[in-house]
Short mmCIF file of C-alpha atoms and ligand atoms in Angstrom, two decimals:
data_model
loop_
_atom_site.label_atom_id
_atom_site.label_comp_id
_atom_site.label_asym_id
_atom_site.label_seq_id
_atom_site.Cartn_x
_atom_site.Cartn_y
_atom_site.Cartn_z
CA MET A 1 86.97 114.67 120.83
CA SER A 2 88.80 117.87 120.02
CA ASN A 3 92.29 116.82 121.08
CA ALA A 4 92.03 113.43 119.41
CA LYS A 5 95.37 112.39 117.93
CA THR A 6 96.10 110.03 115.07
CA VAL A 7 98.00 106.96 116.24
CA LEU A 8 99.66 104.34 114.03
CA VAL A 9 100.63 101.14 115.81
CA THR A 10 102.50 98.72 113.55
CA GLY A 11 101.91 95.04 114.27
CA SER A 12 98.69 95.70 116.16
CA THR A 13 96.58 92.69 115.14
CA SER A 14 97.97 90.71 118.08
CA GLY A 15 99.75 90.89 121.43
CA ILE A 16 101.38 94.09 122.69
CA GLY A 17 100.49 96.17 119.62
CA GLU A 18 96.80 95.28 119.90
CA GLY A 19 96.89 96.25 123.59
CA ILE A 20 98.55 99.58 122.80
CA ALA A 21 96.03 100.33 120.03
CA LYS A 22 93.13 99.65 122.42
CA HIS A 23 94.72 101.82 125.09
CA PHE A 24 95.09 104.81 122.76
CA ALA A 25 91.50 104.30 121.55
CA SER A 26 90.37 104.31 125.20
CA LEU A 27 92.06 107.72 125.55
CA GLY A 28 89.89 109.03 122.69
CA HIS A 29 92.44 108.87 119.88
CA ASN A 30 91.91 107.63 116.33
CA VAL A 31 93.90 104.47 115.72
CA ILE A 32 95.40 102.78 112.68
CA LEU A 33 95.87 99.05 113.02
CA ASN A 34 98.48 97.16 110.99
CA GLY A 35 99.62 93.56 110.85
CA PHE A 36 98.73 90.14 109.56
CA GLY A 37 95.97 87.69 110.41
CA ASP A 38 92.56 86.39 109.45
CA ALA A 39 90.65 89.10 107.58
CA ASN A 40 87.37 88.51 109.44
CA ALA A 41 89.08 88.52 112.84
CA ILE A 42 90.88 91.77 111.98
CA GLU A 43 87.64 93.42 110.83
CA THR A 44 85.93 92.31 114.07
CA LEU A 45 88.81 93.78 116.07
CA ARG A 46 88.70 97.04 114.07
CA SER A 47 84.95 97.54 114.38
CA SER A 48 84.79 96.51 118.04
CA ILE A 49 87.49 99.02 119.08
CA SER A 50 85.75 101.73 117.07
CA GLU A 51 82.34 101.00 118.61
CA GLN A 52 83.60 100.57 122.16
CA TYR A 53 85.51 103.85 122.27
CA GLY A 54 83.70 105.96 119.64
CA VAL A 55 86.87 106.68 117.64
CA LYS A 56 87.92 106.11 114.04
CA VAL A 57 89.83 102.87 113.58
CA ARG A 58 91.42 101.97 110.24
CA TYR A 59 93.39 98.92 109.17
CA TYR A 60 96.30 98.68 106.75
CA GLY A 61 97.86 95.30 105.94
CA ALA A 62 101.22 96.81 104.91
CA ASP A 63 104.10 94.34 105.21
CA ALA A 64 106.75 95.94 107.44
CA ALA A 65 109.40 94.13 105.39
CA LYS A 66 108.39 96.02 102.23
CA VAL A 67 109.47 99.64 101.96
CA SER A 68 106.91 100.61 99.29
CA GLU A 69 104.03 99.21 101.39
CA ILE A 70 105.14 101.26 104.42
CA GLU A 71 105.43 104.38 102.27
CA GLN A 72 101.96 103.85 100.78
CA MET A 73 100.40 103.21 104.20
CA ILE A 74 101.80 106.43 105.69
CA ALA A 75 100.80 108.47 102.63
CA SER A 76 97.23 107.11 102.83
CA ILE A 77 96.97 107.82 106.58
CA GLU A 78 98.23 111.37 106.04
CA ALA A 79 95.77 111.86 103.16
CA GLU A 80 92.90 110.98 105.51
CA PHE A 81 94.04 112.39 108.87
CA GLY A 82 96.61 115.07 107.90
CA SER A 83 99.45 113.60 109.92
CA ILE A 84 100.45 110.84 112.27
CA ASP A 85 100.80 112.33 115.76
CA ILE A 86 101.84 109.22 117.64
CA LEU A 87 103.86 106.53 115.88
CA VAL A 88 104.35 103.23 117.68
CA ASN A 89 106.87 100.94 115.99
CA ASN A 90 105.87 97.56 117.36
CA ALA A 91 105.79 94.96 114.54
CA GLY A 92 108.30 92.26 115.26
CA ILE A 93 109.19 88.61 114.79
CA GLN A 94 111.53 86.22 116.57
CA GLN A 95 113.61 83.15 115.68
CA VAL A 96 115.68 81.05 118.06
CA ALA A 97 118.71 79.17 116.67
CA PRO A 98 122.49 78.97 117.17
CA VAL A 99 124.23 81.59 115.04
CA GLU A 100 125.99 79.04 112.79
CA ASP A 101 122.63 77.43 111.95
CA PHE A 102 120.63 80.65 111.85
CA PRO A 103 118.47 80.63 108.70
CA VAL A 104 119.78 83.41 106.46
CA ASP A 105 116.31 84.37 105.23
CA LYS A 106 115.14 84.74 108.87
CA TRP A 107 118.13 86.98 109.66
CA ASP A 108 117.18 89.23 106.74
CA ALA A 109 113.48 89.25 107.71
CA ILE A 110 114.19 90.08 111.37
CA LEU A 111 116.52 92.94 110.45
CA ALA A 112 113.93 94.26 107.96
CA ILE A 113 110.86 93.99 110.23
CA ASN A 114 112.36 94.64 113.68
CA LEU A 115 114.81 97.38 112.66
CA SER A 116 114.62 98.84 109.13
CA ALA A 117 110.81 99.18 109.17
CA SER A 118 111.14 101.68 112.02
CA PHE A 119 113.61 103.76 110.00
CA HIS A 120 111.09 103.82 107.14
CA THR A 121 108.02 104.73 109.23
CA ILE A 122 110.01 107.43 111.01
CA ARG A 123 111.47 109.03 107.88
CA CYS A 124 108.02 109.06 106.25
CA ALA A 125 106.02 110.35 109.25
CA LEU A 126 108.52 112.88 110.59
CA PRO A 127 108.08 115.77 108.11
CA LYS A 128 104.40 116.26 109.10
CA MET A 129 105.22 115.94 112.80
CA LYS A 130 107.89 118.62 112.38
CA GLU A 131 105.38 120.89 110.61
CA LYS A 132 102.98 120.50 113.57
CA LYS A 133 105.80 120.89 116.08
CA TRP A 134 104.38 117.97 118.05
CA GLY A 135 104.94 114.27 117.81
CA ARG A 136 105.60 111.11 119.75
CA ILE A 137 107.57 108.14 118.47
CA ILE A 138 107.59 105.06 120.66
CA ASN A 139 109.61 102.04 119.67
CA ILE A 140 108.73 98.74 121.27
CA ALA A 141 112.27 97.46 121.67
CA SER A 142 113.01 94.80 124.29
CA ALA A 143 115.21 93.97 127.25
CA HIS A 144 117.18 92.49 124.35
CA ALA A 145 117.97 96.06 123.26
CA LEU A 146 120.03 96.32 126.46
CA VAL A 147 121.36 92.81 127.10
CA ALA A 148 121.75 89.62 125.05
CA SER A 149 120.61 86.02 125.35
CA PRO A 150 122.12 83.12 123.40
CA TYR A 151 120.47 81.87 120.19
CA LYS A 152 118.75 85.17 119.39
CA SER A 153 121.49 86.81 117.29
CA ALA A 154 119.20 88.51 114.75
CA TYR A 155 116.64 89.70 117.31
CA VAL A 156 119.25 91.07 119.74
CA THR A 157 121.11 92.75 116.88
CA ALA A 158 117.95 94.39 115.55
CA LYS A 159 116.81 95.54 119.00
CA HIS A 160 120.25 97.00 119.82
CA GLY A 161 119.97 98.79 116.47
CA ILE A 162 116.66 100.26 117.62
CA ALA A 163 118.50 101.71 120.63
CA GLY A 164 120.85 103.57 118.29
CA LEU A 165 118.00 104.78 116.09
CA THR A 166 116.01 105.95 119.14
CA LYS A 167 118.87 108.01 120.53
CA THR A 168 119.85 109.49 117.15
CA VAL A 169 116.37 110.59 116.09
CA ALA A 170 115.67 111.96 119.58
CA LEU A 171 118.63 114.31 119.10
CA GLU A 172 117.48 115.32 115.61
CA THR A 173 113.94 116.13 116.78
CA ALA A 174 114.62 117.56 120.25
CA THR A 175 113.66 121.15 119.40
CA PHE A 176 110.53 120.23 117.41
CA GLY A 177 108.19 119.20 120.26
CA ILE A 178 108.81 115.60 119.25
CA THR A 179 110.02 112.86 121.56
CA MET A 180 111.35 109.45 120.61
CA ASN A 181 111.78 106.71 123.18
CA ALA A 182 112.04 102.95 123.34
CA ILE A 183 110.13 100.73 125.72
CA CYS A 184 112.18 97.66 126.66
CA PRO A 185 109.86 94.92 127.93
CA GLY A 186 111.02 91.70 129.48
CA TYR A 187 108.95 88.61 128.73
CA VAL A 188 105.31 89.45 128.03
CA TRP A 189 102.85 86.57 127.56
CA THR A 190 101.92 86.95 123.86
CA PRO A 191 101.85 84.68 120.79
CA LEU A 192 105.46 85.74 119.99
CA VAL A 193 106.66 84.31 123.31
CA GLN A 194 104.39 81.27 123.19
CA LYS A 195 105.76 80.35 119.73
CA GLN A 196 109.41 80.40 120.85
CA ILE A 197 108.87 77.95 123.73
CA PRO A 198 109.07 74.77 121.58
CA GLU A 199 111.98 76.24 119.54
CA THR A 200 113.92 77.08 122.69
CA ALA A 201 113.18 73.67 124.22
CA LYS A 202 114.63 72.00 121.10
CA THR A 203 117.69 74.29 120.86
CA ARG A 204 118.58 73.88 124.56
CA GLY A 205 117.48 70.24 124.89
CA ILE A 206 115.07 70.93 127.77
CA THR A 207 111.30 70.66 128.34
CA GLU A 208 108.84 73.44 127.52
CA GLU A 209 108.09 73.86 131.22
CA GLN A 210 111.81 74.34 131.88
CA VAL A 211 111.89 77.02 129.17
CA ILE A 212 109.16 78.98 130.97
CA ASN A 213 110.57 78.61 134.50
CA ASP A 214 114.34 78.25 134.02
CA VAL A 215 114.94 80.44 130.94
CA MET A 216 112.20 83.07 130.67
CA LEU A 217 111.16 83.66 134.26
CA HIS A 218 114.71 82.93 135.42
CA ALA A 219 115.61 86.24 133.77
CA GLN A 220 112.86 88.12 135.64
CA PRO A 221 113.35 88.49 139.38
CA THR A 222 109.61 89.15 139.82
CA LYS A 223 109.03 85.58 138.49
CA LYS A 224 106.04 86.70 136.47
CA PHE A 225 105.39 87.81 132.93
CA VAL A 226 105.00 91.52 132.22
CA THR A 227 101.42 92.25 131.12
CA ILE A 228 100.30 93.80 127.85
CA GLU A 229 98.31 96.38 129.84
CA GLU A 230 101.43 97.51 131.72
CA VAL A 231 103.30 98.09 128.45
CA ALA A 232 100.31 99.90 126.92
CA ALA A 233 99.96 102.22 129.93
CA LEU A 234 103.65 103.14 129.68
CA ALA A 235 103.20 103.95 125.99
CA GLY A 236 100.23 106.14 126.90
CA PHE A 237 102.31 108.01 129.47
CA LEU A 238 105.18 108.59 127.01
CA ALA A 239 102.68 110.03 124.53
CA SER A 240 101.26 112.49 127.05
CA ASP A 241 102.34 116.14 127.30
CA ILE A 242 103.73 115.62 130.81
CA ALA A 243 106.35 113.27 129.29
CA SER A 244 107.74 115.95 126.97
CA SER A 245 111.18 115.93 128.65
CA ILE A 246 111.63 112.20 128.26
CA THR A 247 113.39 111.64 124.94
CA GLY A 248 116.15 109.39 123.68
CA SER A 249 115.47 107.00 126.58
CA MET A 250 115.49 103.25 126.71
CA ILE A 251 112.89 102.44 129.36
CA PRO A 252 112.94 98.92 130.81
CA ILE A 253 109.69 97.29 131.98
CA ASP A 254 111.19 93.92 132.75
CA GLY A 255 110.51 92.80 136.33
CA GLY A 256 114.09 93.64 137.29
CA TRP A 257 115.78 91.62 134.51
CA THR A 258 118.30 94.26 133.42
CA ALA A 259 119.02 95.37 137.00
CA GLN A 260 121.07 92.18 137.46
P1 NAD B 1 102.89 89.08 118.43
O1 NAD B 1 103.44 87.97 117.60
O2 NAD B 1 101.77 88.82 119.35
O3 NAD B 1 102.50 90.31 117.49
C1 NAD B 1 103.33 90.73 116.45
C2 NAD B 1 102.53 91.62 115.53
O4 NAD B 1 103.38 92.04 114.45
C3 NAD B 1 101.31 90.95 114.90
O5 NAD B 1 100.27 91.88 114.77
C4 NAD B 1 101.85 90.55 113.52
O6 NAD B 1 100.82 90.39 112.53
C5 NAD B 1 102.72 91.75 113.23
N1 NAD B 1 103.70 91.48 112.18
C6 NAD B 1 104.59 90.45 112.08
N2 NAD B 1 105.28 90.56 110.95
C7 NAD B 1 104.83 91.68 110.32
C8 NAD B 1 105.16 92.32 109.10
N3 NAD B 1 106.08 91.82 108.27
N4 NAD B 1 104.50 93.45 108.77
C9 NAD B 1 103.53 93.96 109.58
N5 NAD B 1 103.19 93.40 110.75
C10 NAD B 1 103.83 92.28 111.10
O7 NAD B 1 104.17 89.64 119.22
P2 NAD B 1 104.32 90.57 120.53
O8 NAD B 1 104.90 89.73 121.59
O9 NAD B 1 103.09 91.34 120.79
O10 NAD B 1 105.49 91.53 120.03
C11 NAD B 1 105.29 92.86 119.64
C12 NAD B 1 106.61 93.61 119.77
O11 NAD B 1 107.04 93.58 121.13
C13 NAD B 1 107.74 93.02 118.93
O12 NAD B 1 108.52 94.05 118.38
C14 NAD B 1 108.54 92.25 119.96
O13 NAD B 1 109.88 92.13 119.60
C15 NAD B 1 108.37 93.15 121.17
N6 NAD B 1 108.62 92.49 122.43
C16 NAD B 1 107.87 91.42 122.83
C17 NAD B 1 108.16 90.82 124.04
C18 NAD B 1 107.37 89.66 124.56
O14 NAD B 1 107.80 89.04 125.53
N7 NAD B 1 106.24 89.31 123.97
C19 NAD B 1 109.19 91.29 124.85
C20 NAD B 1 109.94 92.38 124.41
C21 NAD B 1 109.65 92.97 123.20
#
């Protein structure tokens, strides 16, 4: 289609990122997938999105923790498509542990993947967006960019850092037709959340069922998980022209969590 954009979604081989990539493909945009996983499963995902929506879908396995791999990925995408129009910084990992026992290598990895990677994708993709005088940068932050929970020191620190980055870059790009916002989901039922249930049960000395009902859904007055489709639709709206006055915003989609 003539107004097809080029969309990079980091961490889009699973969960929220995969849902966002599919949503942008459904809107007729070309999509670049990124993330880890089984090579055959990723190729099936890539080709099925491309066939279903009739758009170009590429895959780059760049590790968000490695600056040179991010730089190479963006350069390759720009060589093929000219520029990245919509950048979704979504790749992220989690670790649950008391701060005094927090594994140092996990702290470094979470800061690199959940925070610094967004700085690197932004600084690499921005010059072409500025040339085109149009761009959308959407950071998948978290309710944990706005409030804290115990035992998630690295994650909460990185996500609060994303809030600062979002506001700062929004100011720097405000007159270039570029917006930069952060979506702040509450608990969404994805592998990232499923994996932290046993860790949280161990750290707090409670059952896995108690983690779901008394920790996760306790935080969400709606008493239900946010859906991937809801987050993807919000990303689609932020990328639309009608959202051009929304910039520098931290937008909760959290079932009322941060209203408390
Ligand atoms: P997920 O585990 O389902 O997906 C994470 C994705 O990131 C996968 O594609 C994975 O391969 C990729 N990834 C991990 N490390 C990477 C690396 N080093 N380089 C490149 N890709 C990498 O998780 P999710 O729940 O879909 O989370 C996606 C984002 O949403 C994260 O930033 C997370 O913090 C955020 N988020 C999730 C929730 C939730 O409840 N699930 C809530 C708020 C925010």
